[in-house]
């Protein structure tokens, strides 16, 4: 089996390739320097030449706030790019794993959102990822859509690293306490992705670490585990306006994961501990 991983220079792609190497699965990690996914010819030429059995599509436009102003670029990468990769997969009969997000949901309610809940994104990034999902479903039969949330990993910038930096320079910070979700550690997510790709249990899954918290609770735990003494104030979303609206409830149900016999990921606090050790 040969696996092609897009976005290898990003957080998730990096750890997926690491996991594939550990499992001894032949793989090629690619990024912008290999081909630009918004260029149909380049994308097709690379994939047809490489002829992978599986494509794990981790590359994406991920700047959630900036996307509100750069809608054209966000669409080109997350929708057109996904289309070109899906079409190429169809032509060579490769499986495709498309990484998606909690932001495809409106975040209404307090329960964990089921895999088949109708999507209704609250911001442009979420809309672009939703459109990518729809294309994958329309064009392919052999696909996995894997929705995840609040991603952090060693290779790239993320919320945890930002908080650790703030912890060096500030005595006090304010963090929203009414948005809940699940911080997800890329090596844990990579384990699940690599389990799935070896099966034919196609469909849409939610894969996040266990438990859930608010951003405020996440930050308190980051500083606690990192041994940083800083005052953290709890504020409502209304006191922290952002360009892109965020869903209040990002909890995701793991019903499909359980039903198909895939392992759940470890608790988010345990994952955070391993991440801080890794850093
Ligand atoms: N980060 C999160 O909190 C989060 C939450 C839920 C879901 N997700 C999804 O999880 C997946 C992985 O996220 P991540 O955090 O690992 O993303 P990331 O660190 O931002 O990495 C994305 C990678 O995609 C590459 N890329 C962007 N445009 C490209 C293009 N036109 N051609 C080729 N490569 C291109 C980027 O390269 P450049 O650096 O050169 O642009 C980067 O290496 C994405 O599908 C994302 O939507 C992320």
Short mmCIF file of C-alpha atoms and ligand atoms in Angstrom, two decimals:
data_model
loop_
_atom_site.label_atom_id
_atom_site.label_comp_id
_atom_site.label_asym_id
_atom_site.label_seq_id
_atom_site.Cartn_x
_atom_site.Cartn_y
_atom_site.Cartn_z
CA UNK A 1 0.00 0.00 0.00
CA UNK A 2 1.30 3.47 -0.92
CA UNK A 3 -0.07 6.54 0.89
CA UNK A 4 0.18 10.16 -0.25
CA UNK A 5 -0.14 12.78 2.53
CA UNK A 6 -0.81 16.43 1.64
CA UNK A 7 0.14 19.23 4.05
CA UNK A 8 3.22 17.44 5.42
CA UNK A 9 4.70 20.76 6.58
CA UNK A 10 1.59 21.44 8.69
CA UNK A 11 0.69 20.14 12.15
CA UNK A 12 -1.32 17.07 11.25
CA UNK A 13 0.41 16.00 8.01
CA UNK A 14 3.72 15.90 9.87
CA UNK A 15 2.45 13.48 12.52
CA UNK A 16 0.52 11.35 10.03
CA UNK A 17 3.73 10.72 8.08
CA UNK A 18 5.53 9.95 11.35
CA UNK A 19 2.85 7.39 12.23
CA UNK A 20 2.92 5.80 8.76
CA UNK A 21 6.70 5.44 9.03
CA UNK A 22 6.31 3.80 12.43
CA UNK A 23 3.80 1.34 10.97
CA UNK A 24 6.13 0.62 8.05
CA UNK A 25 3.56 1.82 5.51
CA UNK A 26 5.09 3.25 2.31
CA UNK A 27 4.26 6.94 2.11
CA UNK A 28 5.09 10.25 0.47
CA UNK A 29 4.45 13.52 2.30
CA UNK A 30 3.96 16.52 0.03
CA UNK A 31 3.53 20.23 0.45
CA UNK A 32 3.39 23.41 -1.61
CA UNK A 33 6.92 22.92 -2.98
CA UNK A 34 5.87 19.59 -4.53
CA UNK A 35 2.62 20.90 -6.04
CA UNK A 36 0.10 23.62 -5.35
CA UNK A 37 -3.29 22.00 -4.77
CA UNK A 38 -5.04 25.01 -6.34
CA UNK A 39 -3.35 24.13 -9.65
CA UNK A 40 -5.38 21.34 -11.27
CA UNK A 41 -2.69 20.35 -13.78
CA UNK A 42 0.10 20.19 -11.18
CA UNK A 43 -2.10 18.25 -8.77
CA UNK A 44 -3.23 15.71 -11.34
CA UNK A 45 0.24 15.28 -12.82
CA UNK A 46 1.73 14.55 -9.39
CA UNK A 47 -0.99 12.15 -8.28
CA UNK A 48 -1.15 10.26 -11.58
CA UNK A 49 2.62 9.85 -11.54
CA UNK A 50 2.72 8.77 -7.88
CA UNK A 51 -0.33 6.45 -8.15
CA UNK A 52 -1.06 6.15 -4.41
CA UNK A 53 -3.60 3.66 -3.07
CA UNK A 54 -4.66 6.18 -0.43
CA UNK A 55 -4.56 9.99 -0.23
CA UNK A 56 -4.75 11.66 3.22
CA UNK A 57 -5.66 15.25 2.49
CA UNK A 58 -4.37 17.34 5.42
CA UNK A 59 -3.45 20.48 3.44
CA UNK A 60 -5.87 23.34 3.95
CA UNK A 61 -6.30 27.06 4.41
CA UNK A 62 -6.65 27.16 8.22
CA UNK A 63 -6.50 30.88 9.18
CA UNK A 64 -10.08 31.10 10.49
CA UNK A 65 -10.30 34.88 11.05
CA UNK A 66 -8.24 35.86 7.99
CA UNK A 67 -10.53 33.70 5.84
CA UNK A 68 -13.32 36.26 6.28
CA UNK A 69 -11.19 38.71 4.24
CA UNK A 70 -9.41 36.20 2.00
CA UNK A 71 -12.48 34.29 0.90
CA UNK A 72 -11.23 33.75 -2.67
CA UNK A 73 -7.96 32.19 -1.51
CA UNK A 74 -9.69 30.12 1.17
CA UNK A 75 -12.17 28.79 -1.42
CA UNK A 76 -9.41 28.03 -3.93
CA UNK A 77 -7.47 25.93 -1.40
CA UNK A 78 -10.26 24.27 0.59
CA UNK A 79 -12.83 23.74 -2.15
CA UNK A 80 -11.09 23.80 -5.56
CA UNK A 81 -8.01 22.05 -4.15
CA UNK A 82 -10.17 19.34 -2.59
CA UNK A 83 -12.03 18.96 -5.89
CA UNK A 84 -8.82 18.40 -7.88
CA UNK A 85 -7.54 15.86 -5.36
CA UNK A 86 -10.89 14.04 -5.23
CA UNK A 87 -11.14 13.89 -9.03
CA UNK A 88 -7.61 12.54 -9.26
CA UNK A 89 -8.42 9.91 -6.59
CA UNK A 90 -11.48 8.88 -8.57
CA UNK A 91 -9.45 8.43 -11.76
CA UNK A 92 -6.87 6.17 -10.11
CA UNK A 93 -9.41 4.49 -7.77
CA UNK A 94 -7.59 5.63 -4.62
CA UNK A 95 -9.20 5.90 -1.18
CA UNK A 96 -9.40 9.44 0.13
CA UNK A 97 -9.33 10.66 3.73
CA UNK A 98 -10.50 14.27 3.97
CA UNK A 99 -9.81 16.09 7.24
CA UNK A 100 -12.67 18.36 8.25
CA UNK A 101 -13.72 20.42 11.24
CA UNK A 102 -16.22 21.06 14.03
CA UNK A 103 -16.74 24.46 12.36
CA UNK A 104 -19.05 22.86 9.77
CA UNK A 105 -21.70 22.96 12.55
CA UNK A 106 -23.55 25.96 13.95
CA UNK A 107 -22.73 24.85 17.51
CA UNK A 108 -26.30 25.14 18.73
CA UNK A 109 -27.33 23.11 21.79
CA UNK A 110 -25.20 21.57 24.52
CA UNK A 111 -25.01 17.89 23.50
CA UNK A 112 -22.25 16.32 21.42
CA UNK A 113 -23.19 16.80 17.76
CA UNK A 114 -23.88 13.61 15.80
CA UNK A 115 -22.09 12.76 12.56
CA UNK A 116 -25.30 13.11 10.51
CA UNK A 117 -26.45 16.42 12.03
CA UNK A 118 -27.11 18.87 9.16
CA UNK A 119 -24.16 21.18 8.66
CA UNK A 120 -24.64 24.95 9.04
CA UNK A 121 -21.26 26.69 9.31
CA UNK A 122 -21.01 29.92 11.29
CA UNK A 123 -17.99 31.33 9.42
CA UNK A 124 -16.35 31.31 5.97
CA UNK A 125 -13.64 28.80 6.86
CA UNK A 126 -16.34 26.41 8.10
CA UNK A 127 -18.29 26.99 4.90
CA UNK A 128 -15.24 26.18 2.75
CA UNK A 129 -14.60 22.95 4.69
CA UNK A 130 -18.28 22.01 4.39
CA UNK A 131 -18.12 22.53 0.61
CA UNK A 132 -15.04 20.30 0.53
CA UNK A 133 -16.99 17.59 2.39
CA UNK A 134 -19.86 17.82 -0.09
CA UNK A 135 -17.49 17.43 -3.05
CA UNK A 136 -15.80 14.39 -1.53
CA UNK A 137 -19.21 12.76 -0.95
CA UNK A 138 -20.42 13.65 -4.44
CA UNK A 139 -17.34 12.48 -6.33
CA UNK A 140 -16.19 9.44 -4.38
CA UNK A 141 -17.41 6.21 -2.85
CA UNK A 142 -14.18 5.19 -1.14
CA UNK A 143 -13.85 8.12 1.26
CA UNK A 144 -13.46 8.93 4.95
CA UNK A 145 -14.44 12.38 6.20
CA UNK A 146 -12.77 12.92 9.57
CA UNK A 147 -13.99 15.91 11.56
CA UNK A 148 -11.73 17.06 14.34
CA UNK A 149 -11.34 20.16 16.53
CA UNK A 150 -8.92 22.53 18.32
CA UNK A 151 -5.88 20.85 16.78
CA UNK A 152 -2.36 21.19 18.19
CA UNK A 153 0.89 19.44 17.34
CA UNK A 154 4.62 19.95 17.39
CA UNK A 155 5.01 21.11 13.80
CA UNK A 156 3.39 24.52 13.50
CA UNK A 157 1.78 27.31 15.42
CA UNK A 158 -1.22 26.64 17.59
CA UNK A 159 -3.20 27.85 20.60
CA UNK A 160 -1.04 26.02 23.17
CA UNK A 161 2.17 27.56 21.87
CA UNK A 162 0.53 31.01 21.86
CA UNK A 163 -0.54 30.58 25.48
CA UNK A 164 2.92 29.40 26.54
CA UNK A 165 4.42 32.53 24.92
CA UNK A 166 1.87 34.77 26.67
CA UNK A 167 2.72 33.00 29.92
CA UNK A 168 6.30 34.32 29.59
CA UNK A 169 5.29 37.96 29.09
CA UNK A 170 1.95 38.59 30.87
CA UNK A 171 0.78 38.51 34.49
CA UNK A 172 -2.89 38.21 33.59
CA UNK A 173 -5.00 37.17 30.58
CA UNK A 174 -8.74 36.86 29.82
CA UNK A 175 -10.13 33.82 28.01
CA UNK A 176 -13.65 32.95 26.83
CA UNK A 177 -15.47 30.45 28.99
CA UNK A 178 -18.67 29.91 27.00
CA UNK A 179 -17.23 28.11 23.96
CA UNK A 180 -16.70 24.42 24.61
CA UNK A 181 -14.92 21.81 22.50
CA UNK A 182 -12.11 19.30 22.56
CA UNK A 183 -8.41 20.06 22.18
CA UNK A 184 -6.98 17.37 19.89
CA UNK A 185 -3.34 16.29 19.76
CA UNK A 186 -2.09 15.44 16.26
CA UNK A 187 -0.15 12.23 17.12
CA UNK A 188 -3.36 10.80 18.69
CA UNK A 189 -5.44 11.80 15.69
CA UNK A 190 -2.78 10.31 13.39
CA UNK A 191 -3.18 6.91 15.11
CA UNK A 192 -6.90 6.91 14.34
CA UNK A 193 -6.41 8.08 10.75
CA UNK A 194 -3.87 5.32 10.12
CA UNK A 195 -6.24 2.72 11.64
CA UNK A 196 -9.06 3.83 9.37
CA UNK A 197 -7.13 3.91 6.14
CA UNK A 198 -6.41 0.19 6.48
CA UNK A 199 -10.16 -0.57 6.43
CA UNK A 200 -13.10 -0.13 4.09
CA UNK A 201 -15.43 1.23 6.77
CA UNK A 202 -16.05 4.38 4.75
CA UNK A 203 -18.08 7.37 5.88
CA UNK A 204 -18.05 10.44 8.12
CA UNK A 205 -16.40 10.21 11.54
CA UNK A 206 -15.65 12.51 14.45
CA UNK A 207 -12.18 12.01 15.90
CA UNK A 208 -11.14 14.13 18.89
CA UNK A 209 -9.50 13.44 22.24
CA UNK A 210 -11.80 12.31 25.09
CA UNK A 211 -13.64 14.76 27.38
CA UNK A 212 -14.31 18.42 26.65
CA UNK A 213 -13.62 21.86 28.10
CA UNK A 214 -14.01 25.57 27.46
CA UNK A 215 -11.11 27.64 26.12
CA UNK A 216 -10.80 29.08 29.65
CA UNK A 217 -10.52 25.61 31.20
CA UNK A 218 -8.02 24.62 28.52
CA UNK A 219 -5.81 27.62 29.31
CA UNK A 220 -5.98 27.03 33.06
CA UNK A 221 -4.83 23.44 32.46
CA UNK A 222 -2.03 24.50 30.09
CA UNK A 223 -0.57 26.86 32.72
CA UNK A 224 -1.10 24.34 35.52
CA UNK A 225 0.73 21.58 33.66
CA UNK A 226 3.46 23.94 32.43
CA UNK A 227 4.00 25.30 35.96
CA UNK A 228 3.35 28.90 34.88
CA UNK A 229 1.92 31.28 37.46
CA UNK A 230 -0.48 33.68 35.72
CA UNK A 231 -3.96 35.01 36.53
CA UNK A 232 -6.56 33.72 34.04
CA UNK A 233 -9.88 35.60 33.90
CA UNK A 234 -13.03 33.98 32.56
CA UNK A 235 -14.96 36.15 30.06
CA UNK A 236 -17.95 35.59 27.74
CA UNK A 237 -17.55 35.52 23.93
CA UNK A 238 -19.34 38.90 23.78
CA UNK A 239 -16.27 40.45 25.45
CA UNK A 240 -13.86 38.94 22.90
CA UNK A 241 -15.10 39.81 19.40
CA UNK A 242 -13.35 38.05 16.50
CA UNK A 243 -13.70 38.56 12.73
CA UNK A 244 -15.02 35.02 12.30
CA UNK A 245 -17.92 33.92 14.47
CA UNK A 246 -17.16 30.77 16.52
CA UNK A 247 -19.67 28.04 17.42
CA UNK A 248 -20.39 27.93 21.16
CA UNK A 249 -20.73 24.15 21.25
CA UNK A 250 -18.03 22.25 19.37
CA UNK A 251 -18.59 18.92 21.08
CA UNK A 252 -18.60 16.01 18.60
CA UNK A 253 -20.30 12.64 19.09
CA UNK A 254 -18.17 9.52 18.57
CA UNK A 255 -21.10 7.23 17.86
CA UNK A 256 -19.82 6.18 14.44
CA UNK A 257 -16.31 5.56 15.73
CA UNK A 258 -17.69 3.26 18.45
CA UNK A 259 -20.14 1.52 16.12
CA UNK A 260 -17.40 0.61 13.66
CA UNK A 261 -15.02 -0.67 16.31
CA UNK A 262 -12.39 2.07 16.13
CA UNK A 263 -10.57 3.04 19.32
CA UNK A 264 -11.34 6.33 21.01
CA UNK A 265 -8.46 8.75 21.60
CA UNK A 266 -6.98 9.35 25.09
CA UNK A 267 -8.27 12.10 27.44
CA UNK A 268 -7.38 15.65 26.38
CA UNK A 269 -5.51 16.37 29.67
CA UNK A 270 -3.35 13.28 29.15
CA UNK A 271 -2.68 14.37 25.55
CA UNK A 272 -1.69 17.86 26.73
CA UNK A 273 0.77 16.37 29.18
CA UNK A 274 2.43 14.33 26.44
CA UNK A 275 2.54 17.41 24.21
CA UNK A 276 4.27 19.55 26.84
CA UNK A 277 6.77 16.71 27.37
CA UNK A 278 7.32 16.56 23.58
CA UNK A 279 7.96 20.32 23.42
N1 LIG B 1 -5.89 23.61 13.19
C1 LIG B 1 -7.07 23.33 13.74
O1 LIG B 1 -7.40 23.74 14.87
C2 LIG B 1 -8.05 22.44 12.99
C3 LIG B 1 -9.30 22.15 13.58
C4 LIG B 1 -10.18 21.31 12.89
C5 LIG B 1 -9.83 20.78 11.66
N2 LIG B 1 -8.63 21.11 11.10
C6 LIG B 1 -8.29 20.54 9.78
O2 LIG B 1 -7.21 19.65 9.97
C7 LIG B 1 -6.37 19.64 8.81
C8 LIG B 1 -4.93 19.84 9.24
O3 LIG B 1 -4.82 21.09 9.94
P1 LIG B 1 -3.41 21.64 10.44
O4 LIG B 1 -3.67 22.38 11.71
O5 LIG B 1 -2.39 20.56 10.37
O6 LIG B 1 -3.11 22.72 9.30
P2 LIG B 1 -1.80 23.59 9.09
O7 LIG B 1 -0.81 23.35 10.17
O8 LIG B 1 -2.26 24.98 8.79
O9 LIG B 1 -1.17 22.96 7.75
C9 LIG B 1 -1.81 23.07 6.52
C10 LIG B 1 -0.79 22.77 5.45
O10 LIG B 1 -1.44 22.90 4.17
C11 LIG B 1 -0.52 23.51 3.30
N3 LIG B 1 -1.18 24.20 2.19
C12 LIG B 1 -1.98 25.28 2.26
N4 LIG B 1 -2.32 25.68 1.02
C13 LIG B 1 -1.71 24.84 0.15
C14 LIG B 1 -1.67 24.76 -1.28
N5 LIG B 1 -2.32 25.63 -2.04
N6 LIG B 1 -0.97 23.75 -1.83
C15 LIG B 1 -0.29 22.86 -1.06
N7 LIG B 1 -0.27 22.90 0.29
C16 LIG B 1 -0.98 23.89 0.88
C17 LIG B 1 0.19 24.53 4.17
O11 LIG B 1 1.36 24.97 3.55
P3 LIG B 1 1.80 26.51 3.71
O12 LIG B 1 2.25 26.66 5.12
O13 LIG B 1 2.86 26.65 2.68
O14 LIG B 1 0.57 27.34 3.44
C18 LIG B 1 0.40 23.74 5.44
O15 LIG B 1 1.60 23.02 5.42
C19 LIG B 1 -6.93 20.70 7.88
O16 LIG B 1 -7.74 20.08 6.92
C20 LIG B 1 -7.79 21.57 8.78
O17 LIG B 1 -8.86 22.18 8.07
C21 LIG B 1 -7.73 21.90 11.75
#
